[in-house]
Amino acid sequence: SSSASSEEKPEEIRLDYAYYSPTSLVLKNFGWAEELFAEEDIEVTWTLSQGSNKALEFLNSDSVDFGSTAGAAALMSKATGAPIKNVYIYSKPEWTAMVTNPDSGISSLEDLKGKKVAATLGTDPYIFLLRSLAAEGVAADEVEIINLQHADGGSALVSGDVDAWAGLDPHMARLELESGAELFYRNADFNTYGFLNVREEFAENNPEYVNKVIELYEKARTWILENPEEAAALLAEEAGIDVEVAKKQLERNDFSNPVPGETHINAIVEAGKVLQAGEVIKADVDIEETTNALIDPSFAEEVIGE
Amino acid sequence: MSLELKNVSRTFNGITAVKNISITAEPGEIIGLLGTSGCGKSTVLRAISGLDNDYDGEISINGNTKKEVHDTTGFIFQEPRLLPWLPVLDNVTFGLKGSRAEKVQRAKEYLESVGLSGKEQLYPRQLSGGMAQRVAIARALVTSPEILLLDEPFSALDAFTKMQLQDLLLDVWNTYQSTVVLVTHDIDEALYLCDRIIVLRGQPGVIDTELVIKEERPRARGSQEMAEYKRKILDRLDLNNAHSYTS
Amino acid sequence: MSLELKNVSRTFNGITAVKNISITAEPGEIIGLLGTSGCGKSTVLRAISGLDNDYDGEISINGNTKKEVHDTTGFIFQEPRLLPWLPVLDNVTFGLKGSRAEKVQRAKEYLESVGLSGKEQLYPRQLSGGMAQRVAIARALVTSPEILLLDEPFSALDAFTKMQLQDLLLDVWNTYQSTVVLVTHDIDEALYLCDRIIVLRGQPGVIDTELVIKEERPRARGSQEMAEYKRKILDRLDLNNAHSYTS
Amino acid sequence: MAKNQSELASVLVTSRGVKQKSVRVKKQYKGLQSIMLGSILPIVLITVWELLSRIGFFPSYQLPAPTVIFQTIVGMAQDGTLWGHIGITTYRVFAGFVLGTIAAVILGSLVGFYKKAEQLFDPMIQAFRSIPSLAWVPLFILWMGIGEPSKVTMIAVGVFFPIYLNIVSGILGVDRKLIEVGKMYGLSTFQLVRRIILPASLPSFLVGLRSGLGLGWMFVVAAELMGASQGLGFLLVVGQNMSQPETIIASIILFAIIGKLSDWVLKKVETRSLHWQDRLVK
Amino acid sequence: MAKNQSELASVLVTSRGVKQKSVRVKKQYKGLQSIMLGSILPIVLITVWELLSRIGFFPSYQLPAPTVIFQTIVGMAQDGTLWGHIGITTYRVFAGFVLGTIAAVILGSLVGFYKKAEQLFDPMIQAFRSIPSLAWVPLFILWMGIGEPSKVTMIAVGVFFPIYLNIVSGILGVDRKLIEVGKMYGLSTFQLVRRIILPASLPSFLVGLRSGLGLGWMFVVAAELMGASQGLGFLLVVGQNMSQPETIIASIILFAIIGKLSDWVLKKVETRSLHWQDRLVK
Ligand SMILES: Nc1ncnc2c1ncn2[C@@H]1O[C@H](COP(=O)(O)OP(=O)(O)OP(=O)(O)O)[C@@H](O)[C@H]1O
Ligand SMILES: Nc1ncnc2c1ncn2[C@@H]1O[C@H](COP(=O)(O)OP(=O)(O)OP(=O)(O)O)[C@@H](O)[C@H]1O
Ligand SMILES: [Mg+2]
Ligand SMILES: [Mg+2]
C-alpha cells in the first residue's frame, strides 16, 4: 500500500510517549526521531499519554499522529467510528493480572464468588477480569466489581476494602514488592497487546512516514532487547519509579513480535466479544470486521518483513 | 428654569402616597414644601427629580415632560448618601466635570463654606451626622444646578450652622438664579428662604394651603410679619395632623 | 440610675474629638447636650452607652465603671438604624423579651403613640425618613430603659409630630423614672424637656456652659423665662461657632 | 420567629395580590417571556450543533449529534438505569451539600467573628482551598475507604470552601451600625450572629450556597471515582474509559440540567429571602 | 482617578504613621502573634502525621512521612524540575485567571445590569456552572487541541463561574440610594458601573476573585490532563498513574502552599481596597 506514496511531506510528526510503552520512552530518550526527521526539516513533537483513553482522545482530535494504547481500548474507539488504525505492536505486555493480599485465602477465580473485586471499568484489567472469569466458568455477576482507578484499586486492596484487584503495572509490580501482594491468576494471552495506532488520514497521506516511524520503533525495540538492564534503568528514571519495579514491569513485557498478525486479531476479537457481551461495545457492531479494519499489518510487514 | 407639576399622584402597592399635586414654579423661585411626616414630600421631590417615574400626572421642566433625570437638577437627599469609599473631597467633586485641579479647587471652596475645610481626607464613616449632611450639601451646591431639590437639608444642624448654610444657599441661588424646591420642617427656615410655601396634609397627601411670602430679601429672622405667617402655618399643620392621626 | 462621667476624652487617629468631659446625672434627671455640629456630642453618647470603649477617663453607671454595654440602657441613634430585613413591627419588638403576643401588643401600643399604627407590616425601605425615625424611637422606648440616650431623636420630624413625641418621651420618663441624656439642636426642645443643659463647644469639644432649668413640668412652650434662657444659650453657641470656624 | 415571618410575608403577598390583579397577569406574561428569552441561546446552540453534526463537521466518534445524545438518554430512561444514576448522584450531592454547609457556617461564623479563630484556622483553610478534587481521592480512600461516607465527604469538601469564604466576607462586611443596635439590646454573641449578622450577610451567604452547590456537582466526579457503580460522575468516567462519546456528552448534559435545576431552587430561595433589599429595579 | 486615589491613600497612611509610632510597634507584634497562631494547626498536623508514619500506622507506600515528602520536594528543587512545574502551572493559572476574570466582569456586569441580558445569558451560564472540570477535557481537546490555549481556557472556565456569580449578586445588592446619587449626577450606564456599582459591589467581587482563584488551581489538574508534560497537575496525575505516593502528596502540598500564597496576595488587596468599610473591629 505504501507504493502509492504522495509527494507531500508533513511539516511535523506528532508522536506520543507513554510510561506503559517502554519502546516510546527509549525512542524519545535517545532523540532518534528528531535526528532522522531533522534531515528533512520535519519537526517532531512529543506528547505524553497518561492512559489509553487520553491517547485516543489525542488521536481523535488530531492532536497527535501516533498514539500508544492497549489493543482493546483501540477497538472500543474504532467501534464508535474513530479513524485510526493499528500499524505496529510495541510489545506483548503482561501488564495485568488478578492480585490479592497474601493472607486473603484467595487462590483461584472460584474463590472470588461473592467477593469484592476492584477494576477500572473499560480498561485492560477490566477486560482481563471478564475474560478470565469467563474462561474459568465464573459468572461475572457472581463477583462484585468495584470501579476504582488503577492506583486506588491497589490502595483499596491493601487496606482491605476489596478482596481482589484486577491490577495494572506498575502499580501491581510495586505492590508485589512493597506489600507482598500476590498475583493469583495470570494469563498473558488475555492481555490485549500494546498497539501503536496512527490516524488514518496521516497513514493515507504519508505512508512513507508511517514506515519511518515503524523503523524508529524497531530501532528502539532492538535496543531494549539488547540492553535490558539499561532499559529498566531508563524506564525507572523516566517514569520516576523504583528500578526494581521497572525491572519487574519490563520482565513482563515480550518485545519479540512487533508485526500485527493473526494472534493479535484473535486476541482482539475475543476481547471484543467479551466487551460486547458486557454492553460496552454496541450490539450492532461487527467485531471481526471492526478488528480487521483496525489492524493493518501492511506497514510493519513492509518494514520488518514477515 | 420653570417647573410645573400637573395633577401628580403616586401610588405604592395600591396605597396612594400623594394625590393631585399641582405646583407651578417660576424660574428662580424658591418654593417651600411643608407637611407632616409621611405625607409625601419626599415622594414629590423624587418625582420632580426624575428618579421615580411611576407617578401619574405630568411634570414639565422648561417644557420638557419626559420622565428622565435632567443633569441640571441637583438633589440633596433626606439622608447624606455619601459614597463610603470616597473621602470627603472626592465625594464633593463627584458630580463635577473638568480637570482635577479645577474640581478640587471648587470643592475646597464649598467645603470651606460649609465649615469643613481641613476634613477633605476623612472618609464618611469618620464624620459626624451633621458633617456628613454638610458634605452632601456641598456636593449638590458645587455643581450649581439650575433646579435644586432640597429634602430637609439642614435638619441635622445646630442653629448657628443652619443659619450660615441658609445664607450659603441664598448666595448660590443669587448667583445662579436656580429654581429651588425645599422640603423642611422648620417653619422659620421656610419663612426665611421661600417665595411661596405649600403645605401638604393627610394621607394621601394633598395640597392644603399655599402661602405667598412677598417680603424682600434679606429678611429679618423673627420679625413681626414672620411671626404672623408662622402662626397661620402652625394652625394649618395642627389641624391637618389631628386629622391624619385620627384617620 | 445615676450616671457619672469623669474627665472623659476621646481621640480618633490622633485627633481629639472631645476632651475632659465631666457630667454627673442624678437618677431620673434629663440632661440636654447642645453644641455645634462635629463638637463631639454623639461621641460622648457612644462612650456612655458602652459601644465605644476606647475613651480615656471614667464613666460610672450606678457605680459600675466597666466599659461594657448595659442592657438597661436604651439608645436612639442619630440615624434610624432599622434592620432592613424586618418589617416595622418586628423592628420594634426587636429588643423585647417575653412571649410573642405580649411583645406584639406592647409594640403596637408604642407604634400607635408614634402615629404609625397600620404601618406594622411595611419594610424599612417603604418608610419615609420621619417614619423610620419614629420607628426607631418606638423601638427604644418600648423596652422602658433605665438610662435613655437620645441622639437628635426628633430632628427629622415636623413641628407637630415633634411635640407629640416630646410628650411621649416625658410620659415614659414619668413612668419609669429613666435617666435621660438628650442630644439636640433644638433649643426650645432642650428647654422644654431638660433639667440641665450642657453646652459643648470647640474642636476638640469641651464643656462650655452648664445651665440648670428649675422650671416645673409640664412647662409652657415659649414662656418668658424660656425666651431668656434661649437667648443665653444662643449667645454661647454663636461665640463658640465663631471660634471653631476661624480655627 | 420563622413561622411568624412567613406569616407576615403571606399577609403581604395576599394584600398585594388583591390589589394588583392586572400586575399579576403582566407578571405571568413576563415570566413566559423570560423563559423564552432564556431558551434562545440553548436552542440556537443545539440547532447549530445538530446541523454541524449532520453535515459531518463534527464526526460522531468525537461529538455525536444532539439527537443521538437524546436517544442515549431516552434509552437509559427506558431501561431504568438513568434514574439510578441521577438518584444516587443527587443524593450524594445533597448530603454533601448539607454537611459542607453546616461545617462552613460553623467555621465561617467563628472565623468571621473571633480574631483568634481567624488567626488559628483561616491560614490552614485557605491553603486547603486550592487542592484539586482529584488530589483528595487517594487520601479519602485511605482514610475512609470506598463507601458512601467518603463520597459524601468529598462533595462536602467541595461545597465547604465557597460557602466559608462568602460567610467570612459577608460577616466582615456587615454594617457596624446594625451590629451596634444588636449590642445595645444586650444580645449574646450567638444571638448577634443569628439575629443580625446572618440576615445582614444573607446575600453573601446565598451566593456562597450557590457557588458551593455548583462545586458540589463538580466534585461528584472525584467522589464517584471512589468505588461507585452508579452516578453521573461514574457515567462520565466510564464513558471516557470506554471511548463512548455519547455517554460522555449525555452525562455532561445531565450535569447541566440537574445542576441548573438545583441552582434554580436556590435562586428562588434567594429572591424570596432578599425581598427586603432596597435594590434598583432593572 | 486611580492615581489620585492612591495619592490620597498614601497621604492618609503617612499622616497616620507619624501619629502612631507606638501603634505600629504594637501592630508588628500582633502580626508576629498572628503568624504564630496560624502555624499551630499545620505544625500539629505535620507532627502527628510524622509520628503516625514513624510507628507505621500509615504504611509508606500509601502515605509517606512528611520528611520523605520534604526530601522529594527538595530533590525536585535541586534537580531543577520543581521550578519548571511550579512556573508553568502558575503561569497557566495566572493567564486563565486574567482571562476568566475579564469574561466574568463583562458578562456579570451585563447580566447584573440589564434584565434582557440576564434573561438571555443567565440560565445558560447557570447550567454550565455545574459541569465538572473533567467533563470538559475531551471537549476542549476536540475544540482547541492540546496546546497552551486549551489549558489556559480550561482554567479560565473554572475561574469564571464564582466571579460571575459574585458580581451579579454584588450588583443586585448595591444600595438603590447610592445608584440614585449617580443617576442624579447624570452618569451614563458605563460610568454608573465604574463609579458606583463596581466600588459598591467590591466586597462581593473580591470574594469572587478569591473563590475563582481557588477554582483556578483546582482546574489545573483537568487542564494538565490535556497533553502537558510539566506542571503541578501533571505531577499529581503522573504520581497517581505511576504509583508514587510521595509525588502525589508533594504535589498536594505544593498546591496548598502556592494556592495559599496567591490567595494571600488577593487578601492583601482586599484589606487595602475595603479600608473604607464601616466594619466592626474584631
Ligand atoms: N470613627 C471616627 N473616626 C474618626 N473621627 C471620628 C469618628 N467618629 C467621629 N469622629 C470625629 O469626631 C468629631 C465629633 O464627632 P461627633 O459625631 O461626636 O459629632 P457630633 O457632635 O455628634 O456632631 P453632629 O451634631 O454633626 O452629629 C468629629 O470631628 C468627627 O470627625
Ligand atoms: N418605596 C416605597 N414603597 C412603599 N411605600 C412608600 C415608599 N416610599 C414612600 N412610601 C410611602 O409614601 C408615603 C410618603 O412618603 P414620603 O417619603 O414622601 O414622606 P415624607 O413627606 O417625605 O415624610 P418625612 O417628612 O417623614 O420624610 C409614606 O406613607 C410612605 O410609607
Ligand atoms: Mg421625606
Ligand atoms: Mg452626632
XYZ file of C-alpha atoms in Angstrom, chain A residues 38-301:
264
model
C 15.659 16.919 11.103
C 17.338 15.984 7.806
C 14.034 16.520 6.081
C 13.197 19.639 8.015
C 10.325 17.935 9.742
C 9.641 18.842 13.289
C 8.973 16.181 15.885
C 6.738 16.851 18.857
C 6.168 14.513 21.763
C 3.034 14.335 23.837
C 2.659 12.315 26.977
C -0.312 9.978 27.017
C -1.414 9.318 30.565
C -3.501 6.354 29.536
C -5.096 4.670 26.552
C -8.151 6.889 26.689
C -6.029 10.026 26.607
C -4.033 8.729 23.659
C -7.277 8.043 21.842
C -8.636 11.486 22.629
C -5.455 12.962 21.238
C -5.668 10.836 18.090
C -9.338 11.566 17.533
C -8.933 15.271 17.950
C -5.992 15.383 15.550
C -3.607 16.375 18.300
C -1.131 13.542 17.663
C -0.412 11.357 14.634
C 0.730 8.273 16.508
C -0.748 7.086 19.748
C 0.044 4.160 22.019
C -2.872 2.302 23.529
C -3.939 -1.064 24.733
C -5.463 -3.139 21.957
C -8.939 -3.349 23.459
C -9.088 0.391 24.009
C -8.273 0.931 20.346
C -11.020 -1.462 19.401
C -13.612 0.298 21.545
C -12.745 3.597 19.942
C -12.733 2.080 16.483
C -16.175 0.630 17.192
C -17.535 4.165 17.601
C -16.049 5.092 14.242
C -12.712 6.606 15.173
C -10.475 6.917 12.085
C -7.446 5.108 13.461
C -5.544 2.015 12.512
C -3.037 -0.118 14.285
C 0.212 -0.486 12.419
C 2.617 -1.856 14.983
C 2.751 -3.835 18.190
C 5.162 -2.184 20.610
C 5.078 -5.120 22.990
C 3.129 -8.043 24.240
C 2.778 -6.949 27.805
C 1.512 -8.937 30.658
C 0.587 -5.739 32.407
C -2.481 -7.023 34.093
C -3.279 -9.949 36.400
C -5.506 -10.771 39.329
C -3.958 -9.613 42.589
C -4.817 -10.309 46.200
C -3.326 -9.914 49.637
C -1.005 -12.722 50.799
C -3.238 -13.942 53.629
C -6.582 -13.487 51.914
C -7.146 -17.129 51.268
C -7.970 -16.463 47.668
C -6.062 -18.634 45.271
C -8.323 -19.056 42.295
C -11.046 -17.200 40.483
C -13.546 -19.614 42.010
C -12.753 -18.093 45.387
C -13.888 -14.684 44.147
C -17.534 -15.599 44.239
C -19.369 -13.127 46.420
C -16.196 -11.119 46.948
C -15.359 -7.549 46.053
C -13.015 -7.059 43.146
C -11.624 -3.683 42.160
C -11.128 -2.841 38.500
C -11.241 0.232 36.286
C -14.212 -0.161 34.024
C -13.399 -0.226 30.332
C -9.655 -0.675 30.712
C -7.475 -3.686 30.020
C -7.563 -5.064 33.575
C -11.369 -4.987 33.444
C -11.414 -6.884 30.177
C -8.871 -9.248 31.618
C -11.095 -9.864 34.615
C -14.149 -10.557 32.473
C -12.260 -12.871 30.132
C -10.635 -14.735 32.982
C -13.915 -15.219 34.778
C -15.494 -16.441 31.569
C -12.582 -18.803 30.959
C -12.854 -20.251 34.442
C -16.600 -20.529 34.231
C -17.408 -17.976 36.885
C -20.328 -15.702 36.012
C -19.467 -12.017 36.104
C -22.406 -11.171 38.321
C -21.223 -13.587 40.973
C -18.454 -11.179 41.932
C -18.953 -7.599 42.971
C -16.902 -5.424 40.687
C -15.936 -2.119 42.275
C -14.954 0.609 39.871
C -11.755 2.222 41.084
C -8.900 3.932 39.286
C -5.887 1.659 38.933
C -3.842 3.174 41.722
C -6.843 3.460 44.018
C -7.724 -0.194 43.418
C -4.279 -1.106 44.711
C -4.746 1.006 47.825
C -8.191 -0.424 48.409
C -6.775 -3.919 48.193
C -4.074 -3.196 50.726
C -6.452 -1.548 53.140
C -8.889 -4.437 52.819
C -11.714 -2.501 51.189
C -11.703 -5.047 48.398
C -10.664 -8.698 48.332
C -9.004 -8.759 44.966
C -7.898 -6.376 42.303
C -7.500 -6.599 38.588
C -4.115 -4.928 38.739
C -2.054 -2.968 36.305
C 1.664 -2.333 36.113
C 3.489 -0.504 37.530
C 1.064 -0.393 40.458
C 0.977 -4.152 40.511
C 4.732 -4.571 40.477
C 5.069 -2.052 43.200
C 2.525 -3.736 45.443
C 4.208 -7.075 44.902
C 7.469 -5.642 46.106
C 6.208 -3.449 48.876
C 3.274 -5.152 50.495
C 3.829 -8.662 49.201
C 0.671 -8.748 47.134
C 0.240 -11.961 45.185
C -0.712 -12.449 41.580
C -3.016 -15.407 41.966
C -4.237 -15.582 38.413
C -2.159 -14.764 35.384
C -2.720 -15.233 31.714
C -0.522 -13.330 29.331
C -2.789 -14.104 26.408
C -5.706 -12.272 27.941
C -3.773 -9.042 27.779
C -4.586 -7.145 24.635
C -1.148 -6.058 23.464
C 0.410 -2.657 23.120
C -0.885 -1.056 19.955
C 0.807 1.758 18.135
C -2.024 3.461 16.273
C -1.902 6.031 13.541
C -4.556 8.371 12.286
C -5.985 7.022 9.036
C -5.623 10.375 7.361
C -1.952 10.520 8.197
C -1.399 6.977 7.021
C -3.096 7.751 3.750
C -1.232 10.953 3.074
C 2.162 9.958 4.375
C 2.591 6.198 4.214
C 6.386 6.549 3.951
C 6.498 8.366 7.191
C 4.472 5.682 8.883
C 7.161 3.310 7.743
C 9.850 5.591 9.011
C 8.253 5.763 12.427
C 7.973 1.992 12.482
C 11.649 1.794 11.633
C 12.412 4.041 14.542
C 10.306 1.926 16.853
C 12.156 -1.128 15.598
C 15.440 0.529 16.458
C 14.207 1.185 19.970
C 12.845 -2.322 20.324
C 16.119 -3.832 19.303
C 17.933 -1.632 21.777
C 15.703 -2.816 24.580
C 16.230 -6.433 23.667
C 19.976 -5.882 23.675
C 20.151 -3.752 26.807
C 17.530 -4.981 29.281
C 19.394 -3.565 32.277
C 19.772 -0.118 30.787
C 16.196 -0.237 29.571
C 14.960 -0.884 33.102
C 17.110 1.942 34.408
C 15.773 4.231 31.729
C 12.167 3.328 32.445
C 12.742 3.851 36.146
C 14.348 7.201 35.502
C 11.736 8.447 33.039
C 8.670 7.260 34.897
C 10.071 8.084 38.280
C 9.631 4.591 39.633
C 11.856 2.229 41.516
C 14.402 0.305 39.452
C 13.125 -2.919 40.963
C 9.594 -2.071 39.942
C 10.766 -1.124 36.490
C 12.613 -4.430 36.137
C 9.586 -6.420 37.132
C 7.460 -4.446 34.712
C 9.892 -4.983 31.856
C 10.208 -8.673 32.577
C 6.510 -8.959 31.934
C 6.853 -7.363 28.514
C 7.501 -9.559 25.500
C 9.104 -7.494 22.768
C 9.547 -10.374 20.343
C 6.724 -9.963 17.848
C 6.108 -6.401 16.580
C 4.164 -7.246 13.439
C 0.392 -7.302 13.881
C -0.968 -10.667 12.820
C -3.391 -13.488 13.405
C -2.646 -13.850 17.094
C -3.397 -10.219 17.699
C -6.541 -10.258 15.623
C -7.773 -13.270 17.525
C -6.997 -11.742 20.880
C -8.788 -8.531 19.966
C -11.826 -10.324 18.575
C -12.050 -12.348 21.779
C -11.776 -9.214 23.873
C -14.351 -7.531 21.671
C -16.833 -10.333 22.225
C -16.461 -10.045 25.955
C -16.974 -6.317 25.724
C -19.995 -6.727 23.527
C -21.479 -9.185 25.972
C -20.887 -6.614 28.712
C -22.665 -3.974 26.605
C -19.556 -1.862 26.444
C -19.493 -2.213 22.679
C -22.836 -1.812 20.983
C -24.585 -4.964 19.876
C -24.831 -3.854 16.261
C -21.086 -3.619 15.818
C -19.472 -6.403 13.823
C -16.449 -7.191 15.952
C -14.474 -9.084 13.365
C -14.977 -6.503 10.699
C -14.019 -3.724 13.079
C -10.947 -5.611 14.155
C -9.881 -6.181 10.598
C -10.400 -2.514 9.837
C -8.382 -1.607 12.896
C -5.397 -3.829 12.394
C -3.380 -3.047 9.317
C -0.188 -5.142 9.260
C 0.922 -3.927 5.840
C 3.235 -1.208 7.070
C 5.011 -3.356 9.588
C 5.235 -6.214 7.153
